[in-house]
Tab-separated table of C-alpha atoms and ligand atoms in Angstrom:
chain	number	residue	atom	x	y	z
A	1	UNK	CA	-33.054	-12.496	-1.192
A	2	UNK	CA	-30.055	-10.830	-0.626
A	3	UNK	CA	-27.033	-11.142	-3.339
A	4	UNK	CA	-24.055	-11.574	-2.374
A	5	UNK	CA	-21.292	-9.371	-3.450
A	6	UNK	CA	-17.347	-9.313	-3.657
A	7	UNK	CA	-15.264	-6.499	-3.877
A	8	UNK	CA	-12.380	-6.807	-6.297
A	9	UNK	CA	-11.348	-2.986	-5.701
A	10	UNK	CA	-8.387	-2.024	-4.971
A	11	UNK	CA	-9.231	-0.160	-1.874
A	12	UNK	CA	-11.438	-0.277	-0.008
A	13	UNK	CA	-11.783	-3.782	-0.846
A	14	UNK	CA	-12.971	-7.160	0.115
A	15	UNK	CA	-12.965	-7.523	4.099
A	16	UNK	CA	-10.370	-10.141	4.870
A	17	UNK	CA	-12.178	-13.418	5.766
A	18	UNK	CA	-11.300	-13.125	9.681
A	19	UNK	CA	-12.846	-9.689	9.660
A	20	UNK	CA	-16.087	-9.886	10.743
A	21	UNK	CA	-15.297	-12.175	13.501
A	22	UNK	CA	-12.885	-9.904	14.913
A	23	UNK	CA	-15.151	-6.886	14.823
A	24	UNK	CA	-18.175	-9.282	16.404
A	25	UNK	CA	-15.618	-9.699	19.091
A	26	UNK	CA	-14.816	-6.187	19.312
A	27	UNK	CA	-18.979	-5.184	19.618
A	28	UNK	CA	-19.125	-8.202	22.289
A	29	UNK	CA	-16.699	-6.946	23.957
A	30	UNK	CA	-17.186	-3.289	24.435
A	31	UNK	CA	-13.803	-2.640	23.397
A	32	UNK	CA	-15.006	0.318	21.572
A	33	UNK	CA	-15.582	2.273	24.502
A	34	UNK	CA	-11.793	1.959	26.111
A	35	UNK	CA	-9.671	4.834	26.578
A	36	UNK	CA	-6.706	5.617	24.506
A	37	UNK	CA	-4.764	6.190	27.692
A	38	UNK	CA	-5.655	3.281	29.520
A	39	UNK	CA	-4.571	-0.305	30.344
A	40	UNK	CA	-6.146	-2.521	27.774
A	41	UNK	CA	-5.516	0.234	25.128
A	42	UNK	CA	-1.416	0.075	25.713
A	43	UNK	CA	-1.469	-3.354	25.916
A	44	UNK	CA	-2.845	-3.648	22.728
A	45	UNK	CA	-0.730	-1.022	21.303
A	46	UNK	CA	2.440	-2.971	22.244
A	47	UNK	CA	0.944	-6.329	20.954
A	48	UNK	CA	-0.109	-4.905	17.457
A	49	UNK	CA	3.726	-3.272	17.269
A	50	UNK	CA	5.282	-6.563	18.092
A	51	UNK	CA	2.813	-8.856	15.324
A	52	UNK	CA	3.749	-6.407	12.945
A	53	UNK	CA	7.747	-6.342	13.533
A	54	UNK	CA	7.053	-10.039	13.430
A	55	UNK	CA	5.210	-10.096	10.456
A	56	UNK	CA	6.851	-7.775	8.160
A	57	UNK	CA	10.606	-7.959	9.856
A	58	UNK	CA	10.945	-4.674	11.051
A	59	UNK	CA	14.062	-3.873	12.869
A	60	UNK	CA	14.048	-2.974	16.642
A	61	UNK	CA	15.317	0.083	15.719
A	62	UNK	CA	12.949	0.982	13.535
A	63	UNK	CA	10.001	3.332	15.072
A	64	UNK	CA	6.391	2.147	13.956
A	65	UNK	CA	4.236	5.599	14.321
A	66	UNK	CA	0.210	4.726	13.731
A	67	UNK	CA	-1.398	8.055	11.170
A	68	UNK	CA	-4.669	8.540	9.842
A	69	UNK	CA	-4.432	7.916	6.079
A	70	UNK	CA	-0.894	7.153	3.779
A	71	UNK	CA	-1.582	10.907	2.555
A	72	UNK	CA	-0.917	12.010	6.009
A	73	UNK	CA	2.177	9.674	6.327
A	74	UNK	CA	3.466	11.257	2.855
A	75	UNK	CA	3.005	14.775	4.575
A	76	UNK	CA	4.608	13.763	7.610
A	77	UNK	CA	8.033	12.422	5.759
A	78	UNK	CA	8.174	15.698	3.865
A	79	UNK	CA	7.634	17.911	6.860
A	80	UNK	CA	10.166	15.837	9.475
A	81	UNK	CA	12.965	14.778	7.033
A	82	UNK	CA	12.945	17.423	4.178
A	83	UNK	CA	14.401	20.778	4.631
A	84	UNK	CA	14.761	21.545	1.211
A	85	UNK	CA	14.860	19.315	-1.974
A	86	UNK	CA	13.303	16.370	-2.179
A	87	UNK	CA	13.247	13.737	-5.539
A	88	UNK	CA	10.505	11.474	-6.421
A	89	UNK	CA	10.334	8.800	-9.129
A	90	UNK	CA	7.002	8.679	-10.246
A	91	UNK	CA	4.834	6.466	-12.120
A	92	UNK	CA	1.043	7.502	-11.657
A	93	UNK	CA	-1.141	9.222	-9.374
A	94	UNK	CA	-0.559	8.738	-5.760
A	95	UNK	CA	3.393	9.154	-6.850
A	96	UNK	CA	2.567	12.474	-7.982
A	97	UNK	CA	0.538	13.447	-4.691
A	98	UNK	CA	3.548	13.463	-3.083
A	99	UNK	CA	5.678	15.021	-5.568
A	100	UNK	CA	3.001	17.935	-5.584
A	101	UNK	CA	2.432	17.834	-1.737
A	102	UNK	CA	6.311	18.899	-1.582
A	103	UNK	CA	5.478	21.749	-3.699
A	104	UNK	CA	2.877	22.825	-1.772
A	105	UNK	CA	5.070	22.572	1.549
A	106	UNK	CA	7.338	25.214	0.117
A	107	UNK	CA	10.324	22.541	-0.663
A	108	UNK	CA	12.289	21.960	-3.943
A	109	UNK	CA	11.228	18.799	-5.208
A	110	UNK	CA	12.366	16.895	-9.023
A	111	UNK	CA	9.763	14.928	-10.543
A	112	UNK	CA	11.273	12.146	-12.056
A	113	UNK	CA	8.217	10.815	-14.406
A	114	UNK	CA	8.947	7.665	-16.235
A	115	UNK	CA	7.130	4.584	-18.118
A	116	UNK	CA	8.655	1.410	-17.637
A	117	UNK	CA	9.706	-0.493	-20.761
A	118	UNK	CA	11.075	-3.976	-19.966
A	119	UNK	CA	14.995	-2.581	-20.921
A	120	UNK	CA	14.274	0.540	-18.257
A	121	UNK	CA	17.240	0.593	-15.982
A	122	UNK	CA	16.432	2.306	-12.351
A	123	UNK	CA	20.534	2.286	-12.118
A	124	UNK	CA	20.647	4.794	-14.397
A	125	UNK	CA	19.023	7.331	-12.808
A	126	UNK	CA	21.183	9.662	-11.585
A	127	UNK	CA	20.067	12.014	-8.507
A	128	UNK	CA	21.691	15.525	-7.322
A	129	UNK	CA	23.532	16.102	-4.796
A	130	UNK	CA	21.221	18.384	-3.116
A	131	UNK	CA	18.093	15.635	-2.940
A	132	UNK	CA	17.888	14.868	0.542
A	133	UNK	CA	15.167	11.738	0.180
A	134	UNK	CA	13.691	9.967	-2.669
A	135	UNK	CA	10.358	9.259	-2.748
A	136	UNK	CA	9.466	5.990	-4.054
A	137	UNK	CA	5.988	3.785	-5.114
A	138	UNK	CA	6.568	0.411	-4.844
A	139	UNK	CA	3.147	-0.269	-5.981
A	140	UNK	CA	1.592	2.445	-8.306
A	141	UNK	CA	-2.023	1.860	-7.474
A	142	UNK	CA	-3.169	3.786	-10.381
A	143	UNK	CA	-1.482	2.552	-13.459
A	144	UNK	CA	-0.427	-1.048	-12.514
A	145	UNK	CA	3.462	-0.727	-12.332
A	146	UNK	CA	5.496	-2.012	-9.133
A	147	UNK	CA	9.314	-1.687	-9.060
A	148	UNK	CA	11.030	-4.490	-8.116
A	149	UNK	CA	12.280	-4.014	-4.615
A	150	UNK	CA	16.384	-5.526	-5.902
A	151	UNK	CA	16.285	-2.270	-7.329
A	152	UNK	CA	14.754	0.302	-4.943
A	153	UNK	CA	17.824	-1.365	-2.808
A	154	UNK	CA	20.318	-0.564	-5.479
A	155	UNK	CA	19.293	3.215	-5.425
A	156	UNK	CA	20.052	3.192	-1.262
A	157	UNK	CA	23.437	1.760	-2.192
A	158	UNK	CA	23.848	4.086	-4.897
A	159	UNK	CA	22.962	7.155	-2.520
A	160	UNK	CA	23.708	5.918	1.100
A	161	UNK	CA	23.706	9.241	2.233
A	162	UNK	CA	20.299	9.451	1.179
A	163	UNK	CA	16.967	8.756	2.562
A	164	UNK	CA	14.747	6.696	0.907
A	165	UNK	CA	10.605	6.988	1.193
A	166	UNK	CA	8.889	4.086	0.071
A	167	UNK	CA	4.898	4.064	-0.047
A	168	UNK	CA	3.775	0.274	-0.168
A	169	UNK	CA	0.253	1.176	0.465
A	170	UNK	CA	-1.379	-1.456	-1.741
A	171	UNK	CA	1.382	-4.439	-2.001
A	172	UNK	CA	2.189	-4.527	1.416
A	173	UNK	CA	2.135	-8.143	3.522
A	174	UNK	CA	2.152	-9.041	-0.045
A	175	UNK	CA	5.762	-7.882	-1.152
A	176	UNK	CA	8.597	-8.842	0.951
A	177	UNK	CA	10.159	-5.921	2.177
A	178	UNK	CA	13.717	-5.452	3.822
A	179	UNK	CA	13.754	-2.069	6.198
A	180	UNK	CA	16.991	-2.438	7.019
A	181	UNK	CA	17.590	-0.567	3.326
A	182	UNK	CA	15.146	2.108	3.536
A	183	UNK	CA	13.945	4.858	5.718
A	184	UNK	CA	10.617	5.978	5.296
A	185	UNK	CA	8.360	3.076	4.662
A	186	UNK	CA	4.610	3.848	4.810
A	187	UNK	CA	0.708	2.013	4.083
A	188	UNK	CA	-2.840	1.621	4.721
A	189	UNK	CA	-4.829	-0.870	6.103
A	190	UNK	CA	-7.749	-1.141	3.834
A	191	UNK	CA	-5.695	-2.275	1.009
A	192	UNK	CA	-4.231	-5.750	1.425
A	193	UNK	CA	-5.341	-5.748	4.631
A	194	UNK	CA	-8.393	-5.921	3.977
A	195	UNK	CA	-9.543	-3.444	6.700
A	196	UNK	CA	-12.288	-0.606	6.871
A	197	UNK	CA	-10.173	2.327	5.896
A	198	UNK	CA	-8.857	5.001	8.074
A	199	UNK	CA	-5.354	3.980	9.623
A	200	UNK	CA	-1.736	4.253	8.314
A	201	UNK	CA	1.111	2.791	9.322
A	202	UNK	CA	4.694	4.912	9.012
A	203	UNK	CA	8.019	3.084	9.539
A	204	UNK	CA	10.959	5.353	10.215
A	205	UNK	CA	14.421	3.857	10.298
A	206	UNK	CA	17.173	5.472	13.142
A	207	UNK	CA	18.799	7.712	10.329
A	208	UNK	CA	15.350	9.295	9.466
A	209	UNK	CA	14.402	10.026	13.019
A	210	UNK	CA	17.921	11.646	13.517
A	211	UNK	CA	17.580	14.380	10.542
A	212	UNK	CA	13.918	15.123	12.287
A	213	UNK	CA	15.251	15.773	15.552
A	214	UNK	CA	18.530	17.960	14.045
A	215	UNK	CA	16.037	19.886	11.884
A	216	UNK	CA	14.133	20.476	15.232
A	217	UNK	CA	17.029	21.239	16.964
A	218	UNK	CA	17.756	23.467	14.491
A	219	UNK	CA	14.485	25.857	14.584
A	220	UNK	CA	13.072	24.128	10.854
A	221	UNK	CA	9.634	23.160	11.530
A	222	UNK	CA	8.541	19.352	11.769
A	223	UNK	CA	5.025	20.379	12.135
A	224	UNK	CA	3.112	20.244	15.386
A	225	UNK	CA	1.366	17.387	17.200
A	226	UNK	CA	2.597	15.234	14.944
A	227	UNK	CA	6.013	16.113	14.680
A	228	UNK	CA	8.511	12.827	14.631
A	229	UNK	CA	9.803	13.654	18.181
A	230	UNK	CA	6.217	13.962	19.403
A	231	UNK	CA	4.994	10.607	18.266
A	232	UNK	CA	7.937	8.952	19.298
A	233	UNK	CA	7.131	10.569	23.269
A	234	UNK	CA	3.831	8.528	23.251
A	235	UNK	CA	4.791	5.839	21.235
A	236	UNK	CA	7.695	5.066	23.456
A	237	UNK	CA	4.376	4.568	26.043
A	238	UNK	CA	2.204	2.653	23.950
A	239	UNK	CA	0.168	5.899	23.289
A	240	UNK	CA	-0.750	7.818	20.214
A	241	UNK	CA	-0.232	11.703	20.504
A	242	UNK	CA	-4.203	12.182	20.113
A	243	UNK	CA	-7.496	10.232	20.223
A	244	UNK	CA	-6.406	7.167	17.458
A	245	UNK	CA	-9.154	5.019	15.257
A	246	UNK	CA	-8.571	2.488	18.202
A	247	UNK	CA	-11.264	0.505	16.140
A	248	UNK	CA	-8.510	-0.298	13.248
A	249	UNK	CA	-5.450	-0.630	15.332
A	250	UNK	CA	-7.528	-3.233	17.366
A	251	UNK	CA	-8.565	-4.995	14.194
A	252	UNK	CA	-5.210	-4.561	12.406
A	253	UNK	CA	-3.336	-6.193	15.600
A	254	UNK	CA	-5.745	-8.928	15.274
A	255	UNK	CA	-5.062	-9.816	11.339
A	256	UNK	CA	-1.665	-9.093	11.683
A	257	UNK	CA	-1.476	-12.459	13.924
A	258	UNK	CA	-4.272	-14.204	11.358
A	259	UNK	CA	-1.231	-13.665	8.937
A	260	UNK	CA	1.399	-14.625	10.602
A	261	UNK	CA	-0.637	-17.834	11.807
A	262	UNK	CA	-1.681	-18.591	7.931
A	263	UNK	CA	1.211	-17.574	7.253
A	264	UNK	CA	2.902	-15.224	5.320
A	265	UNK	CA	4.793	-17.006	3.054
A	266	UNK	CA	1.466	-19.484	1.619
A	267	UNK	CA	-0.209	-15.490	1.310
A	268	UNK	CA	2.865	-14.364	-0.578
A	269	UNK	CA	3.132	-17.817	-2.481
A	270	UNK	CA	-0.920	-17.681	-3.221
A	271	UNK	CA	-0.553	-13.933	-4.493
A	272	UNK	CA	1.824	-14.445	-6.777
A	273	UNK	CA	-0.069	-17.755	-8.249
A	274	UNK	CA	-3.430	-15.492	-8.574
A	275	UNK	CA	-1.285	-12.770	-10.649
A	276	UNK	CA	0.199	-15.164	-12.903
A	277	UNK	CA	-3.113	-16.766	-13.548
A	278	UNK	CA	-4.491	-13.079	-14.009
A	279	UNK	CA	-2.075	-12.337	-16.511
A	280	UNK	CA	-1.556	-15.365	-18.557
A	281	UNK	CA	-5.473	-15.228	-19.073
A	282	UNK	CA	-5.119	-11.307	-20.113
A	283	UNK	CA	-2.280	-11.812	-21.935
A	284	UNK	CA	-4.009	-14.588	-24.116
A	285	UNK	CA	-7.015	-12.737	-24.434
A	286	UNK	CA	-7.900	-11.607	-27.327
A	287	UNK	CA	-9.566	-8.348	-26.642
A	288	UNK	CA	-8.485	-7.051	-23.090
A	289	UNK	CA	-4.525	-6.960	-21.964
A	290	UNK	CA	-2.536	-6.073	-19.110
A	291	UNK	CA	-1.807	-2.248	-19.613
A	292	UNK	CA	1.620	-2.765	-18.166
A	293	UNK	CA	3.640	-5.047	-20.770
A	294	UNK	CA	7.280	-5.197	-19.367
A	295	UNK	CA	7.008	-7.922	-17.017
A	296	UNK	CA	9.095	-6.817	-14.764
A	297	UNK	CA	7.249	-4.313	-13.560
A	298	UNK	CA	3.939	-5.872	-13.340
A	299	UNK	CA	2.601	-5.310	-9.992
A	300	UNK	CA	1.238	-8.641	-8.371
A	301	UNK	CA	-0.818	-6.777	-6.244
A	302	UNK	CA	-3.214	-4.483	-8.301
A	303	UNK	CA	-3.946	-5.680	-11.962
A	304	UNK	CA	-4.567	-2.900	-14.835
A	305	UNK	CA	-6.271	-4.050	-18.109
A	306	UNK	CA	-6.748	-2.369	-20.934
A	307	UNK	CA	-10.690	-2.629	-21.645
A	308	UNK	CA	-11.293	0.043	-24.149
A	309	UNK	CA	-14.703	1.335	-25.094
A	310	UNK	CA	-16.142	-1.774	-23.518
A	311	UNK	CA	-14.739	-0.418	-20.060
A	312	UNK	CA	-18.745	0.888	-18.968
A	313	UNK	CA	-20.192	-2.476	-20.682
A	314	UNK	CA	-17.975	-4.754	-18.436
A	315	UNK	CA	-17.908	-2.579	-15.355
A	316	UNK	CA	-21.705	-2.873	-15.291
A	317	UNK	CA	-22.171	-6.448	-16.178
A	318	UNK	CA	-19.720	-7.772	-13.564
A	319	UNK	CA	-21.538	-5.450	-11.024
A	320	UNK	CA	-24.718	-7.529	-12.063
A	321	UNK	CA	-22.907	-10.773	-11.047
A	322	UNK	CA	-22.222	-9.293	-7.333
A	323	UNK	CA	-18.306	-8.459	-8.929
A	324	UNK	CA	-17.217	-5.180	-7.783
A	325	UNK	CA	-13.786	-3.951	-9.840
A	326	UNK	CA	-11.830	-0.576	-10.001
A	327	UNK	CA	-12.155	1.729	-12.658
A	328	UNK	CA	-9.057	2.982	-14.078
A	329	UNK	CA	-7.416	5.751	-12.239
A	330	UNK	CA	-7.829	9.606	-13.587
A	331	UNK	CA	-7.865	9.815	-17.199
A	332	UNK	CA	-8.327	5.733	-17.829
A	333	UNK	CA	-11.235	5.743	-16.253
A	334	UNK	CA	-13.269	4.866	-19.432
A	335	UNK	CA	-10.694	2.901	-20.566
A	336	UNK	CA	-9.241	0.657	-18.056
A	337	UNK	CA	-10.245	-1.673	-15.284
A	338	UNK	CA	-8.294	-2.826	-12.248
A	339	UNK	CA	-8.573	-5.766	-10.751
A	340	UNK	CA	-7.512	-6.715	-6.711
A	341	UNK	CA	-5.171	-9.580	-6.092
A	342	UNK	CA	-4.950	-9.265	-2.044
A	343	UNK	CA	-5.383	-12.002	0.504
A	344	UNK	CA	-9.284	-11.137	0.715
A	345	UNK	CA	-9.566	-12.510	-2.703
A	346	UNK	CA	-9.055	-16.168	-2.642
A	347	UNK	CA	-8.203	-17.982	-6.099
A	348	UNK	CA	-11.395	-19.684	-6.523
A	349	UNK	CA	-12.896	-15.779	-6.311
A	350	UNK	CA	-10.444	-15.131	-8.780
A	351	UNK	CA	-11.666	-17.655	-11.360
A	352	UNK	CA	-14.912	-16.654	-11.076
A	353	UNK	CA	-13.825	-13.558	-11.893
A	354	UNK	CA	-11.991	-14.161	-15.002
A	355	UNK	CA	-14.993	-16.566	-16.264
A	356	UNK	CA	-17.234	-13.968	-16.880
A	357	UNK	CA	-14.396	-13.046	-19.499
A	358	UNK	CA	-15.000	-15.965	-21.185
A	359	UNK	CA	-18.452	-16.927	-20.881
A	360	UNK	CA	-21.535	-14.788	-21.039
A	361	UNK	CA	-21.513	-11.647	-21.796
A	362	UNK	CA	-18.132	-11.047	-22.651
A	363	UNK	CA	-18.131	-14.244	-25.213
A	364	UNK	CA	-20.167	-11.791	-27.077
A	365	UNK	CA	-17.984	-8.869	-27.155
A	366	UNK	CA	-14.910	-11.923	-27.946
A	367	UNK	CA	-16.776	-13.208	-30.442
A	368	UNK	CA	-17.551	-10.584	-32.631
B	1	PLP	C1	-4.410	4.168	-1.628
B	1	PLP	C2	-3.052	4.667	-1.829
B	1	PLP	C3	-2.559	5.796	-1.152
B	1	PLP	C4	-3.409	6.642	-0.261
B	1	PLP	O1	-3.775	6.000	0.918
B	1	PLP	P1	-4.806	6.719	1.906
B	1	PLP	O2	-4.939	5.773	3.044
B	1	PLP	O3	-6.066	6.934	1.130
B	1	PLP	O4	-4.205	8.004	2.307
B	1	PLP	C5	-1.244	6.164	-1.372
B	1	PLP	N1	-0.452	5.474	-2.203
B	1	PLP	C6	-0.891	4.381	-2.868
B	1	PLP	C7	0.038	3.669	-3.789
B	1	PLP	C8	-2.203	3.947	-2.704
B	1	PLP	O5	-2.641	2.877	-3.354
């Protein structure tokens, strides 16, 4: 017999529940076989851009441009909106991709590194004149810490003149999210969408797209194919610029309206129940805790524990249960777990989950 498994990862993950359905369809169908440049395709494309303005409250205004991967959509901010200095708050890994991917582009960028403490003030960061964008991780996949989004706001007000990159690759429906205060907003679908992986989504506010096309205008390079003018020519048709995963944006039009149906706010209200019931059990616990302490920044999204030398013993046992988690990120990978809080995981899952901390093997480990 088959066992069943559940992925608790933080991405790739779980499938959302609706998933397979949708892809069944899909097969049934023969959707997979439609061209990019045709009828059903465009119709699509406009349906999937409307569900997600819907869902997430994206301004008209706003231009929604469809990328391979969030890396890519990092790239593409740099290249179309950055002619010379860029700044980046960082708190882990992926915020230090794009710190480094600036570098490598040839542009001046600050790397503002910093561990939240629950007293840490984002108003006192002060930025230089020069910085043309910030670059921002809502959710640090890596480590565990979110910033609140009250104070990602407060640095736009601070530095109107600014744009403001925000990735929100793995909190995204999750997080509420106001665009009308940022410019670059980016993230992938096989986070908490619970999607196969290979699609990103890239949200670029009327200021943003205006600094592209002047540094255009002005001979700076914005890169080629996928320069912001050049999406913006097909998307303004309901085309991509080249041969898209039409598999994904199919499927992500399709959960997008499973969302809004459920809806959002019993996903956000569920998401945030899971997390508290994730960390009050950490907290308590008396071996394993939450490796982000200041509450504040605890992401609700992606939960880092602390697991110590036990990291391999626990990793393995849930594995034996059909329980799939992350290990920590980089350097905590022998130390850490993470643990998935999306909409694929429901809170039952997440019980299960946290009673093999208390009974089993892990009673052993406790007890001792
Ligand atoms: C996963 C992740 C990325 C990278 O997304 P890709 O789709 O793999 O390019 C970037 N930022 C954060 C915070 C992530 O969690």
């Amino acid at each position: 017999m088959k066992k069943s498994r559940i992925y608790f990862t933080c991405g790739p993950t779980q499938l959302y529940k609706t998933v397979p359905k949708h892809i069944k369809a899909l097969l049934q169908n023969n959707i997979l076989s439609v061209s990019h440049r045709g009828q059903l395709f465009m119709d699509t494309y406009r349906e999937l851009t409307v569900n997600l303005r819907q869902l997430l409250n994206i301004p008209s205004a706003y231009q929604i441009f469809y990328l391979s991967s969030s890396i890519e959509s990092m790239e593409r901010t740099l290249q179309n909106c950055v002619v010379k200095n860029s700044f980046h708050l960082t708190n882990g890994a992926f915020a230090e991709k794009y710190f480094n991917m600036s570098l490598v582009l040839g542009k001046k960028a600050i790397n503002y590194s910093f561990l939240p403490v629950e007293k840490t003030n984002l108003d006192e960061i002060k930025i230089p004149a020069t910085s043309e964008m910030i670059c921002v991780t809502q959710n640090e996949t890596s480590t565990g810490v979110a910033l609140p989004m009250t104070e990602i706001y407060r640095l736009k007000s601070r530095y109107p003149k600014k744009l403001i990159a925000l990735d929100i690759v793995s909190s995204v429906p999750c997080v509420g999210i106001d665009f009308s205060q940022l410019d670059l907003v980016f993230f992938s679908v096989q986070k908490a969408f619970g999607l196969p992986a290979g699609l990103s989504v890239l949200v670029v506010s009327p200021s943003a797209m205006e600094k592209s096309l002047s540094m255009e205008k002005k001979g700076i390079s914005t890169g080629s194919y996928h320069s912001f003018s050049s999406l913006k020519k097909y998307a303004d048709r309901n085309q991509t610029v080249a041969t898209p995963n039409v598999f994904l944006l199919f499927l992500l039009n399709r959960v997008a309206a499973d969302f809004l149906k459920y809806p959002l706010k019993k996903i956000r209200r569920e998401t945030h129940q899971k997390a508290a019931l994730l960390y009050t059990y950490f907290d308590k616990h008396p071996k394993y805790h939450p490796a982000v302490s200041a509450g504040r920044f605890r992401s609700v999204t992606t939960i880092v524990v602390n697991t110590g030398a036990d990291t391999d013993k626990i990793i393995a046992s849930l594995a034996k249960k059909g329980m799939i988690v992350s290990r920590g990120y980089g350097r905590n990978k022998k130390t850490q777990i993470r643990i998935a809080n999306y909409p694929s995981h429901s809170m039952n899952k997440i019980k299960l989950l946290l009673q093999q901390f208390t009974r089993g093997f892990l009673i052993k480990v406790v007890g001792k």
